[in-house]
Amino acid sequence: MRRTLYLIFFLLLQCVVFSHARFNNTNYPKVCLVYSFSGWPSVSAQWAARYNLVLATTRNNLYGIPNLKAINPDSIVLNYLLTEETFLPPNTNNLVIYENWRLTLAGTVLTADINATTTIIPVQNTTVFNYLPDGTVQVDLESMKVISVNTTYIVVQRAYSSVAVSHSNGARIAPHASFWPSTWMLNVGSYSPRDPVHNQTWQEYLVQAAISLAINSAADGIFYDNAFPSITTREKGLIDVNADNIPDGGINNSWLLGEQYIMQATSTGLPANASYLMTNSAFFPYSTNGRFFEDVNPSNSLYYGQIFNFYSSVYPPYPSVTLNNTPIMLLGFDTGGTGIADRDVMRFGLAMTLMADGYFAYDKGDVDHGWAWWFDEWDNGAGTSLVKNISNSATDTVLSVYPGTASKFNVGDWIYATEFDSNQEIMKISFIAGDNITVIRAQNGTSRQPHSIGDKIFTEDQIQAGLGWLGTPIENAQVISPVNTTNLAQNTFFNTSGGWMSGWSFNKDKANSSVSQDEGNSVFGGNSIRFDVNYGVNWDLSISQGNIHFVANQTYTLSVWARSNNYSEGNLGVTWPGGSIYHYYYSGGVPPYWAVLDFSFVVPVTTTSGSISLRPNTEGSTWFTNIKLTTGDPHIYMRRFTHGLAICNLMTTSYTVTVPDGYRRILGTQDPLLNNGTPVTAPLVVQPNSGVILVYDASLVTTTTTSTSPTTSTLTTSSTTTSSTSTPSSSTSTTTSTSTTTTSTSTTTTPTTTTTTTTTTTTTTTRTTTTPTTTTTNSPTTTTNTTTTTTTTTTTTTTTTTTTTTTTKTTTHTNPTTTT
């Protein structure tokens, strides 16, 4: 009863606090809260509701998710489950784990009977315990903690997260497989045993639990963590899925088949109102709706480009993948475990995310997700931020905020102060003096928290006005660096004329692998080359093309479209006399949908003996097509939105960008040297691996005046119009003020209305010509057609020639709204 009364009070409180809430989940940026939402009735539901996507831990979430969804029904909330591991008992996410579902490494057997109290365990082979992932072993259904390893026996602590029982001579004993601290891996593959009570494998039990959770909670679906498609290289290759004490690394593709079963069966069974299914580690087309690219930070910067390619390849204009819902591709940048926020890295990750239609997260990292930071780039500088730390002391009641921003607030305002977890603090303003705000702390059920320099302070109205501030995209991401389209590679679609392998060499050192032409199996409708690598064999194969002409110190880009049936790993290679460079695919491998693999490089010598190569490094099948070798580096992008733009530089060198007219910096308080609100009028130098987020400001659009000289034999006129533009228009347009002549140029040809007035009968001949005009901006060169209507008038009386002056304002920023 007390809990029910509390829930009612809490929901009434939300109605008061959020009376002006106006969440808009269609606008950008879209941000995600990862594993932080505790779920109990608390202010965390209010805070989490501001996120477009929430990955909620299953423990304790049944009360919190309804609160969150009541505040923001459009926020996508997914329940968290693990596919291939479990936390040690009793923290098993309310799941009942059958002991023999636990995955082990290759082990040995007991050489004598033992009772429930024996701690010196005689075994046949102690060398199998030289590697103990978490220091534990399993005998039958009992787990034990290893104290020491000797020649013929091991010393253990009995009943480790289990119950001690007797075991017979010859019983199997093996180390637990453990991928993450305080977890044991579970057997996902087709060799998973069935429990004696329900006759279910682990996969079948998990799917049943996931569907039940989706039906009985207010969430929108399921997030599966650690859904890895392969375990071949895990635990030093010692994993033993069929428990025969022989390392097998998963036995062919049984692990992938197990994960695929989980995804397909879960997708089929999810209710229509909770049908989102997302994973990290992999993406399963036709079953899942998206993927979480986790743990992205400067330590893996070599893979930035590949992460971006895999992330963006499911969005237009790239080949789409059949999904149950709109893709939820999440880029998770972090601090690499330091907990020290780097706003440059955050800004780069956000800009990369904005190049496609995905979601963005930034926190401490995979060792400790859920740090609910908030940044000016997420809300266009809403509210203010602290310039001095405050403690959680009851006497610390004065907030020192960024100079000049206290005037945004009023006495009596309820304000929110951010902190590193989901339990934010609500305060009430009692006095304002200069840049100091005196507050009553720990309001509305929150507790006093310490807050640091740079932490955001805002009212609900301020944050609501800033959410989704960029608006909607008005174009796909544009490559803004010049790239030569001449392809230096030959036979890039493996056509049959001249032999489908013409120009390529096939290299292999084992007979258990092959390549073949796959006709028509290409995203571009052409042919592809297919690599087939058998399981359980030593192999090495690749294809290469030689006699490539490289020029010293020239930048080149090698790209290829690829897909695989087993998340193949491998590399793209470039060699020259005396040197080589290899680019390895991002961990997780080539996805089962077509995606581009590419990298840019510089060759230090001029040679005609260069070569390129493609090499898969994982068993299974991999396809390649549309191979390109070009000069230049295409890895800097720009994308425009209705209220701003983003630039992402994935190159290893800086690049100077000419920003379109009408943009300025964000006016923020966390990083005022950069986000100072100043207009961007000069070319902008974008540093390598960095991002830029700008605000569109129509008042900054410049105005120019031109004149049209009279012609004695031709009179060119057009209809007078009145235009107003508050947001960017959908094409390059010319706008005139009221009662002036407007000359319009657009991508379609429209005849002008021509009126000639004379005092006598006239004979009029009209000729319309279309002249292509090339306009160059910071985006790719655009050619438009200008329609000129020439009217030649022959009269028997005097014809008046009129001179007109046209004032034009040209806006290159675009928006698909109607100009009136």
Coordinates of C-alpha atoms in Angstrom, one line a residue, residues 335-812:
T335 CA 36.3 8.2 -22.2
G336 CA 38.0 4.8 -22.4
G337 CA 37.3 4.2 -18.7
T338 CA 38.9 7.4 -17.4
G339 CA 35.7 9.2 -16.5
I340 CA 37.2 12.5 -17.7
A341 CA 34.9 14.0 -20.3
D342 CA 36.6 15.1 -23.5
R343 CA 34.3 17.5 -25.2
D344 CA 36.3 17.4 -28.5
V345 CA 35.9 13.6 -28.6
M346 CA 32.2 13.9 -27.7
R347 CA 31.7 16.6 -30.4
F348 CA 33.4 14.3 -33.0
G349 CA 31.2 11.4 -32.1
L350 CA 28.1 13.5 -32.3
A351 CA 29.1 14.9 -35.7
M352 CA 29.8 11.3 -36.9
T353 CA 26.4 10.2 -35.7
L354 CA 24.6 13.1 -37.4
M355 CA 26.0 12.0 -40.8
A356 CA 23.3 9.3 -40.7
D357 CA 20.0 9.0 -38.8
G358 CA 21.3 7.3 -35.7
Y359 CA 21.5 7.8 -31.9
F360 CA 24.5 9.0 -29.9
A361 CA 25.8 8.3 -26.4
Y362 CA 28.8 9.5 -24.4
D363 CA 29.8 8.3 -21.0
K364 CA 32.7 6.8 -19.0
G365 CA 32.9 3.6 -21.0
D366 CA 32.0 -0.1 -21.1
V367 CA 33.5 -0.6 -17.6
D368 CA 31.0 1.8 -16.1
H369 CA 28.2 2.9 -18.4
G370 CA 25.4 5.2 -17.3
W371 CA 27.1 8.5 -16.5
A372 CA 24.3 10.9 -17.5
W373 CA 26.4 13.8 -18.8
W374 CA 24.7 16.5 -20.7
F375 CA 26.3 18.9 -23.2
D376 CA 25.6 22.3 -24.9
E377 CA 25.7 20.5 -28.2
W378 CA 22.7 18.4 -27.2
D379 CA 20.5 21.4 -26.4
N380 CA 22.0 24.4 -28.2
G381 CA 23.4 25.9 -25.0
A382 CA 20.2 25.8 -22.9
G383 CA 20.4 27.1 -19.4
T384 CA 23.9 27.6 -18.0
S385 CA 26.7 25.7 -16.3
L386 CA 28.6 25.9 -13.1
V387 CA 32.0 27.7 -12.9
K388 CA 32.6 26.5 -9.3
N389 CA 32.2 23.1 -7.7
I390 CA 29.6 22.7 -5.0
S391 CA 29.4 19.9 -2.4
N392 CA 26.5 18.0 -1.0
S393 CA 26.7 19.9 2.2
A394 CA 23.4 21.5 3.5
T395 CA 25.2 24.8 3.8
D396 CA 26.4 24.9 0.2
T397 CA 23.4 26.7 -1.3
V398 CA 25.0 29.2 -3.8
L399 CA 25.5 28.2 -7.4
S400 CA 28.2 30.2 -9.2
V401 CA 27.2 30.2 -12.9
Y402 CA 28.8 31.3 -16.2
P403 CA 29.0 35.2 -16.3
G404 CA 25.9 36.9 -17.6
T405 CA 23.7 33.8 -17.6
A406 CA 22.0 34.1 -14.2
S407 CA 19.5 36.6 -15.8
K408 CA 18.0 33.6 -17.7
F409 CA 16.4 32.6 -14.4
N410 CA 13.8 34.0 -11.9
V411 CA 13.3 33.6 -8.2
G412 CA 10.9 30.7 -7.7
D413 CA 12.2 28.7 -10.7
W414 CA 12.7 24.9 -10.3
I415 CA 16.1 24.0 -11.7
Y416 CA 17.9 20.8 -12.5
A417 CA 21.6 20.2 -11.8
T418 CA 23.2 17.3 -13.7
E419 CA 25.6 14.8 -12.1
F420 CA 27.4 11.6 -13.2
D421 CA 24.5 9.3 -12.4
S422 CA 20.8 9.2 -13.2
N423 CA 19.7 10.6 -9.8
Q424 CA 19.8 14.3 -10.7
E425 CA 19.1 17.0 -8.1
I426 CA 16.2 19.4 -8.3
M427 CA 16.6 22.8 -6.6
K428 CA 14.4 25.9 -6.2
I429 CA 15.8 29.4 -6.7
S430 CA 15.3 31.7 -3.7
F431 CA 17.6 34.6 -4.6
I432 CA 19.7 35.9 -7.5
A433 CA 22.6 38.3 -7.2
G434 CA 24.9 38.9 -10.2
D435 CA 26.2 35.5 -11.3
N436 CA 25.3 33.8 -8.1
I437 CA 22.0 31.9 -7.6
T438 CA 20.9 31.0 -4.1
V439 CA 18.9 27.8 -4.0
I440 CA 16.9 25.5 -1.7
R441 CA 18.4 22.2 -2.4
A442 CA 17.2 18.6 -2.6
Q443 CA 13.6 19.4 -3.8
N444 CA 10.9 17.1 -5.0
G445 CA 12.3 13.9 -3.4
T446 CA 15.9 14.3 -4.7
S447 CA 18.9 14.4 -2.5
R448 CA 21.9 16.8 -2.3
Q449 CA 24.6 15.8 -4.8
P450 CA 28.1 17.2 -5.4
H451 CA 28.3 19.1 -8.7
S452 CA 31.3 20.0 -10.7
I453 CA 32.5 22.8 -12.9
G454 CA 30.8 22.5 -16.3
D455 CA 27.7 20.7 -15.0
K456 CA 24.6 22.0 -16.6
I457 CA 21.9 24.0 -14.8
F458 CA 18.5 24.6 -16.4
T459 CA 14.8 24.8 -16.0
E460 CA 12.4 22.4 -17.6
D461 CA 11.3 25.0 -20.2
Q462 CA 14.9 25.7 -21.1
I463 CA 15.8 22.1 -21.7
Q464 CA 12.6 21.4 -23.6
A465 CA 13.3 24.3 -25.9
G466 CA 16.7 22.9 -26.6
L467 CA 15.9 19.2 -27.2
G468 CA 16.1 18.3 -30.9
W469 CA 17.3 21.8 -31.7
L470 CA 18.9 20.9 -35.0
G471 CA 15.5 20.0 -36.5
T472 CA 15.3 17.5 -39.3
P473 CA 17.9 16.7 -42.0
I474 CA 17.4 18.2 -45.4
E475 CA 20.0 16.2 -47.2
N476 CA 22.1 13.1 -46.9
A477 CA 25.7 13.6 -45.8
Q478 CA 27.8 15.2 -48.5
V479 CA 31.5 14.4 -49.2
I480 CA 33.1 17.9 -49.3
S481 CA 36.7 17.0 -50.1
P482 CA 37.7 16.7 -53.8
V483 CA 38.1 13.1 -55.0
N484 CA 39.2 11.9 -58.4
T485 CA 36.7 9.5 -59.7
T486 CA 39.2 7.8 -62.1
N487 CA 39.5 4.1 -60.9
L488 CA 43.1 2.8 -61.0
A489 CA 41.9 -0.7 -60.3
Q490 CA 40.8 -3.1 -63.1
N491 CA 38.0 -5.6 -63.5
T492 CA 36.3 -4.4 -60.3
F493 CA 33.0 -6.2 -60.8
F494 CA 34.6 -9.5 -61.9
N495 CA 33.0 -9.5 -65.3
T496 CA 33.2 -12.5 -67.6
S497 CA 34.7 -10.8 -70.6
G498 CA 38.4 -11.7 -70.8
G499 CA 37.9 -14.1 -67.9
W500 CA 36.2 -13.1 -64.6
M501 CA 39.5 -13.1 -62.7
S502 CA 41.3 -11.1 -65.4
G503 CA 43.8 -8.7 -63.7
W504 CA 43.6 -10.6 -60.4
S505 CA 45.8 -13.3 -58.8
F506 CA 44.4 -15.9 -56.4
N507 CA 46.8 -16.8 -53.6
K508 CA 46.2 -19.7 -51.2
D509 CA 48.3 -22.2 -49.3
K510 CA 45.6 -24.7 -48.4
A511 CA 43.2 -26.8 -50.5
N512 CA 40.3 -26.3 -48.2
S513 CA 39.4 -22.8 -49.5
S514 CA 38.3 -21.4 -52.8
V515 CA 37.0 -18.4 -54.7
S516 CA 34.3 -18.2 -57.3
Q517 CA 32.3 -15.7 -59.3
D518 CA 28.9 -14.9 -58.0
E519 CA 26.9 -13.5 -60.9
G520 CA 24.4 -10.9 -60.1
N521 CA 25.0 -11.1 -56.4
S522 CA 26.1 -7.5 -55.9
V523 CA 24.5 -4.5 -54.3
F524 CA 25.1 -2.7 -57.6
G525 CA 23.5 -5.4 -59.7
G526 CA 26.9 -6.7 -61.1
N527 CA 29.0 -9.6 -60.2
S528 CA 31.0 -10.3 -57.0
I529 CA 33.8 -12.6 -55.9
R530 CA 33.0 -15.1 -53.3
F531 CA 35.5 -16.5 -50.8
D532 CA 34.7 -19.8 -49.1
V533 CA 36.8 -20.9 -46.2
N534 CA 36.2 -24.3 -44.5
Y535 CA 36.0 -24.6 -40.8
G536 CA 38.6 -26.2 -38.6
V537 CA 41.5 -25.9 -41.0
N538 CA 44.7 -23.8 -41.3
W539 CA 44.4 -21.6 -44.3
D540 CA 45.6 -18.4 -45.9
L541 CA 44.1 -17.0 -49.1
S542 CA 43.7 -13.6 -50.8
I543 CA 43.4 -12.0 -54.2
S544 CA 45.7 -9.3 -55.4
Q545 CA 46.2 -7.0 -58.4
G546 CA 49.6 -5.8 -59.4
N547 CA 51.3 -3.2 -61.7
I548 CA 49.6 -0.3 -59.9
H549 CA 51.2 3.1 -60.6
F550 CA 51.7 5.0 -57.4
V551 CA 53.1 8.6 -57.1
A552 CA 55.2 9.5 -54.1
N553 CA 53.4 11.4 -51.3
Q554 CA 50.0 11.2 -53.1
T555 CA 47.0 10.3 -51.0
Y556 CA 44.9 7.3 -52.3
T557 CA 41.8 5.6 -51.2
L558 CA 41.1 1.9 -51.6
S559 CA 37.4 0.9 -51.1
V560 CA 35.4 -2.2 -51.6
W561 CA 31.8 -3.3 -50.9
A562 CA 31.6 -6.5 -48.9
R563 CA 29.3 -8.8 -47.0
S564 CA 29.7 -12.1 -45.2
N565 CA 27.7 -14.9 -43.6
N566 CA 29.9 -15.1 -40.5
Y567 CA 31.0 -11.6 -39.7
S568 CA 34.3 -12.3 -41.5
E569 CA 37.4 -10.4 -40.3
G570 CA 40.3 -9.6 -42.6
N571 CA 42.2 -6.8 -44.2
L572 CA 42.7 -4.6 -47.2
G573 CA 46.3 -4.4 -48.3
V574 CA 48.6 -2.1 -50.3
T575 CA 52.2 -2.9 -51.2
W576 CA 55.0 -1.2 -53.0
P577 CA 58.7 -2.0 -53.4
G578 CA 60.1 -1.9 -49.9
G579 CA 56.9 -1.3 -48.0
S580 CA 53.2 -2.2 -47.3
I581 CA 50.2 -1.2 -45.3
Y582 CA 47.2 -3.3 -44.2
H583 CA 43.9 -2.0 -42.9
Y584 CA 42.1 -4.5 -40.7
Y585 CA 38.3 -4.5 -40.4
Y586 CA 36.7 -3.3 -37.2
S587 CA 36.3 -6.0 -34.6
G588 CA 33.0 -7.7 -35.2
G589 CA 33.8 -8.3 -38.9
V590 CA 32.0 -7.7 -42.2
P591 CA 28.2 -7.7 -41.5
P592 CA 25.7 -9.8 -43.4
Y593 CA 24.5 -6.8 -45.3
W594 CA 26.4 -4.9 -48.0
A595 CA 28.7 -2.3 -46.5
V596 CA 31.7 -0.4 -47.7
L597 CA 35.2 -1.1 -46.4
D598 CA 37.8 1.6 -47.2
F599 CA 40.9 3.4 -46.0
S600 CA 43.1 6.2 -47.2
F601 CA 46.9 6.0 -47.4
V602 CA 50.0 7.7 -48.7
V603 CA 52.7 5.8 -50.6
P604 CA 56.2 7.2 -50.0
V605 CA 57.7 6.3 -53.4
T606 CA 56.8 6.5 -57.1
T607 CA 56.5 3.1 -58.6
T608 CA 54.7 1.1 -61.3
S609 CA 55.0 -2.1 -59.2
G610 CA 52.4 -1.4 -56.6
S611 CA 49.6 -3.8 -55.7
I612 CA 46.3 -4.1 -53.8
S613 CA 44.9 -7.1 -52.0
L614 CA 41.7 -8.4 -50.3
R615 CA 42.0 -11.0 -47.6
P616 CA 39.3 -12.6 -45.3
N617 CA 40.6 -14.0 -42.0
T618 CA 37.6 -15.9 -40.7
E619 CA 35.9 -19.2 -41.7
G620 CA 32.7 -18.9 -43.8
S621 CA 31.8 -17.0 -46.9
T622 CA 32.7 -13.4 -47.8
W623 CA 31.7 -11.5 -50.9
F624 CA 33.5 -8.5 -52.5
T625 CA 32.5 -6.2 -55.3
N626 CA 32.9 -2.6 -56.7
I627 CA 36.5 -2.2 -55.9
K628 CA 37.9 1.3 -56.3
L629 CA 41.4 2.8 -56.1
T630 CA 41.3 6.5 -56.5
T631 CA 43.4 9.5 -55.6
G632 CA 42.2 11.8 -52.8
D633 CA 40.6 11.2 -49.4
P634 CA 36.8 11.3 -49.3
H635 CA 36.4 11.1 -45.5
I636 CA 35.2 14.6 -44.6
Y637 CA 31.4 15.1 -44.7
M638 CA 28.9 17.8 -44.1
R639 CA 25.2 17.4 -43.5
R640 CA 22.6 20.3 -43.2
F641 CA 19.6 20.3 -41.0
T642 CA 16.7 22.8 -40.8
H643 CA 18.4 24.7 -38.0
G644 CA 22.1 23.9 -38.3
L645 CA 24.7 21.8 -39.8
A646 CA 27.4 19.2 -38.8
I647 CA 30.8 18.6 -40.2
C648 CA 32.7 15.4 -39.6
N649 CA 36.4 15.0 -40.5
L650 CA 37.4 11.3 -40.5
M651 CA 40.7 12.1 -42.2
T652 CA 44.1 12.0 -40.5
T653 CA 44.8 15.6 -41.7
S654 CA 43.1 18.9 -41.2
Y655 CA 40.8 20.3 -43.9
T656 CA 39.6 23.8 -44.7
V657 CA 35.9 24.1 -45.3
T658 CA 34.0 27.0 -46.7
V659 CA 30.9 27.1 -44.6
P660 CA 27.6 28.2 -46.3
D661 CA 26.3 31.7 -45.5
G662 CA 24.2 32.2 -42.4
Y663 CA 25.9 30.0 -39.7
R664 CA 27.4 30.7 -36.3
R665 CA 28.8 28.8 -33.3
I666 CA 26.6 27.5 -30.5
L667 CA 26.2 30.1 -27.7
G668 CA 27.1 27.9 -24.8
T669 CA 28.8 28.0 -21.4
Q670 CA 30.6 24.7 -21.0
D671 CA 33.2 25.4 -23.7
P672 CA 33.0 29.2 -24.2
L673 CA 36.2 29.5 -26.2
L674 CA 34.6 27.5 -29.0
N675 CA 30.9 27.8 -28.4
N676 CA 30.8 31.6 -28.2
G677 CA 28.0 32.3 -30.7
T678 CA 30.2 34.1 -33.2
P679 CA 29.3 33.9 -36.9
V680 CA 31.5 31.7 -39.2
T681 CA 32.5 34.1 -41.9
A682 CA 36.0 32.8 -42.9
P683 CA 37.0 29.4 -44.1
L684 CA 36.9 26.9 -41.2
V685 CA 39.8 24.6 -40.5
V686 CA 38.5 21.3 -39.3
Q687 CA 41.1 19.3 -37.4
P688 CA 41.6 15.5 -38.1
N689 CA 39.2 13.2 -36.3
S690 CA 37.0 16.1 -35.1
G691 CA 33.5 17.4 -35.6
V692 CA 31.9 20.8 -35.9
I693 CA 28.2 21.7 -34.9
L694 CA 26.9 25.0 -36.1
V695 CA 23.6 26.9 -35.7
Y696 CA 21.7 28.4 -38.7
D697 CA 20.9 32.1 -38.2
A698 CA 18.9 33.7 -41.0
S699 CA 19.9 37.2 -39.8
L700 CA 23.5 36.4 -40.8
V701 CA 22.6 35.8 -44.5
T702 CA 24.3 38.5 -46.6
T703 CA 22.5 40.7 -49.1
T704 CA 24.0 41.8 -52.5
T705 CA 22.6 44.2 -55.2
T706 CA 22.9 43.6 -59.0
S707 CA 21.4 45.5 -61.9
T708 CA 20.1 44.5 -65.3
S709 CA 21.1 46.8 -68.1
P710 CA 18.5 47.8 -70.7
T711 CA 18.6 46.4 -74.2
T712 CA 17.2 48.3 -77.1
S713 CA 15.7 45.4 -78.9
T714 CA 14.8 43.0 -76.1
L715 CA 12.6 43.5 -73.1
T716 CA 12.9 40.9 -70.3
T717 CA 10.4 41.0 -67.5
S718 CA 9.1 38.7 -64.8
S719 CA 6.2 38.7 -62.3
T720 CA 6.7 40.7 -59.1
T721 CA 6.6 38.5 -56.0
T722 CA 7.0 38.9 -52.2
S723 CA 9.1 36.3 -50.3
S724 CA 10.0 35.6 -46.8
T725 CA 12.5 33.0 -45.6
S726 CA 12.9 32.2 -41.9
T727 CA 14.5 28.8 -42.4
P728 CA 16.7 27.5 -45.2
S729 CA 15.0 26.8 -48.5
S730 CA 15.1 23.5 -50.4
S731 CA 17.2 24.7 -53.3
T732 CA 19.4 27.6 -54.1
S733 CA 17.0 30.4 -54.5
T734 CA 16.9 34.1 -55.3
T735 CA 14.5 36.2 -53.3
T736 CA 13.4 39.8 -53.8
S737 CA 11.6 42.2 -51.6
T738 CA 8.1 43.4 -52.3
S739 CA 7.5 45.4 -55.5
T740 CA 10.7 44.6 -57.1
T741 CA 11.5 42.4 -60.0
T742 CA 12.5 38.8 -59.1
T743 CA 14.6 36.6 -61.3
S744 CA 14.5 33.0 -60.2
T745 CA 17.0 30.2 -60.9
S746 CA 16.0 26.7 -60.0
T747 CA 16.8 23.2 -61.0
T748 CA 13.7 23.1 -63.3
T749 CA 13.0 25.1 -66.3
T750 CA 9.9 27.4 -66.0
P751 CA 9.0 29.9 -68.7
T752 CA 8.8 33.5 -67.5
T753 CA 5.6 35.5 -68.0
T754 CA 6.3 38.3 -70.5
T755 CA 4.0 41.3 -71.0
T756 CA 4.7 44.1 -73.5
T757 CA 2.5 47.1 -73.8
T758 CA 2.5 49.4 -76.8
T759 CA 0.2 52.0 -78.2
T760 CA -0.4 50.3 -81.5
T761 CA -0.8 46.8 -82.8
T762 CA 2.4 44.7 -82.5
T763 CA 3.9 41.6 -83.9
T764 CA 5.7 39.6 -81.2
T765 CA 8.3 36.8 -81.6
T766 CA 9.3 35.0 -78.5
R767 CA 12.4 32.7 -78.1
T768 CA 13.2 30.8 -75.0
T769 CA 16.7 29.5 -74.3
T770 CA 18.1 27.5 -71.5
T771 CA 21.7 28.2 -70.4
P772 CA 23.4 25.9 -67.8
T773 CA 25.0 27.8 -65.0
T774 CA 27.6 26.2 -62.7
T775 CA 27.4 27.2 -59.0
T776 CA 30.3 26.1 -56.7
T777 CA 29.8 26.1 -53.0
N778 CA 31.5 24.1 -50.2
S779 CA 29.4 21.1 -51.3
P780 CA 29.8 19.4 -54.6
T781 CA 29.5 21.6 -57.7
T782 CA 25.9 22.1 -58.8
T783 CA 24.8 22.9 -62.3
T784 CA 21.4 24.6 -62.7
N785 CA 19.5 25.8 -65.8
T786 CA 18.6 29.5 -66.3
T787 CA 15.7 30.1 -68.6
T788 CA 15.8 33.3 -70.6
T789 CA 12.8 34.5 -72.5
T790 CA 13.6 37.0 -75.3
T791 CA 10.8 39.0 -76.8
T792 CA 11.5 40.9 -80.0
T793 CA 8.7 43.4 -80.7
T794 CA 8.1 45.0 -84.1
T795 CA 5.7 47.9 -84.0
T796 CA 4.7 50.9 -86.0
T797 CA 5.0 53.2 -83.1
T798 CA 7.6 53.9 -80.4
T799 CA 8.3 51.1 -78.0
T800 CA 9.5 52.0 -74.5
T801 CA 12.4 50.1 -73.1
T802 CA 12.4 49.9 -69.3
T803 CA 15.5 49.6 -67.1
T804 CA 15.0 47.6 -63.9
T805 CA 17.1 47.2 -60.8
T806 CA 16.9 43.9 -59.0
T807 CA 17.9 43.5 -55.4
T808 CA 18.6 39.8 -54.7
K809 CA 19.4 37.8 -51.6
T810 CA 20.8 34.3 -52.3
T811 CA 20.6 31.6 -49.7
T812 CA 22.6 28.5 -50.2

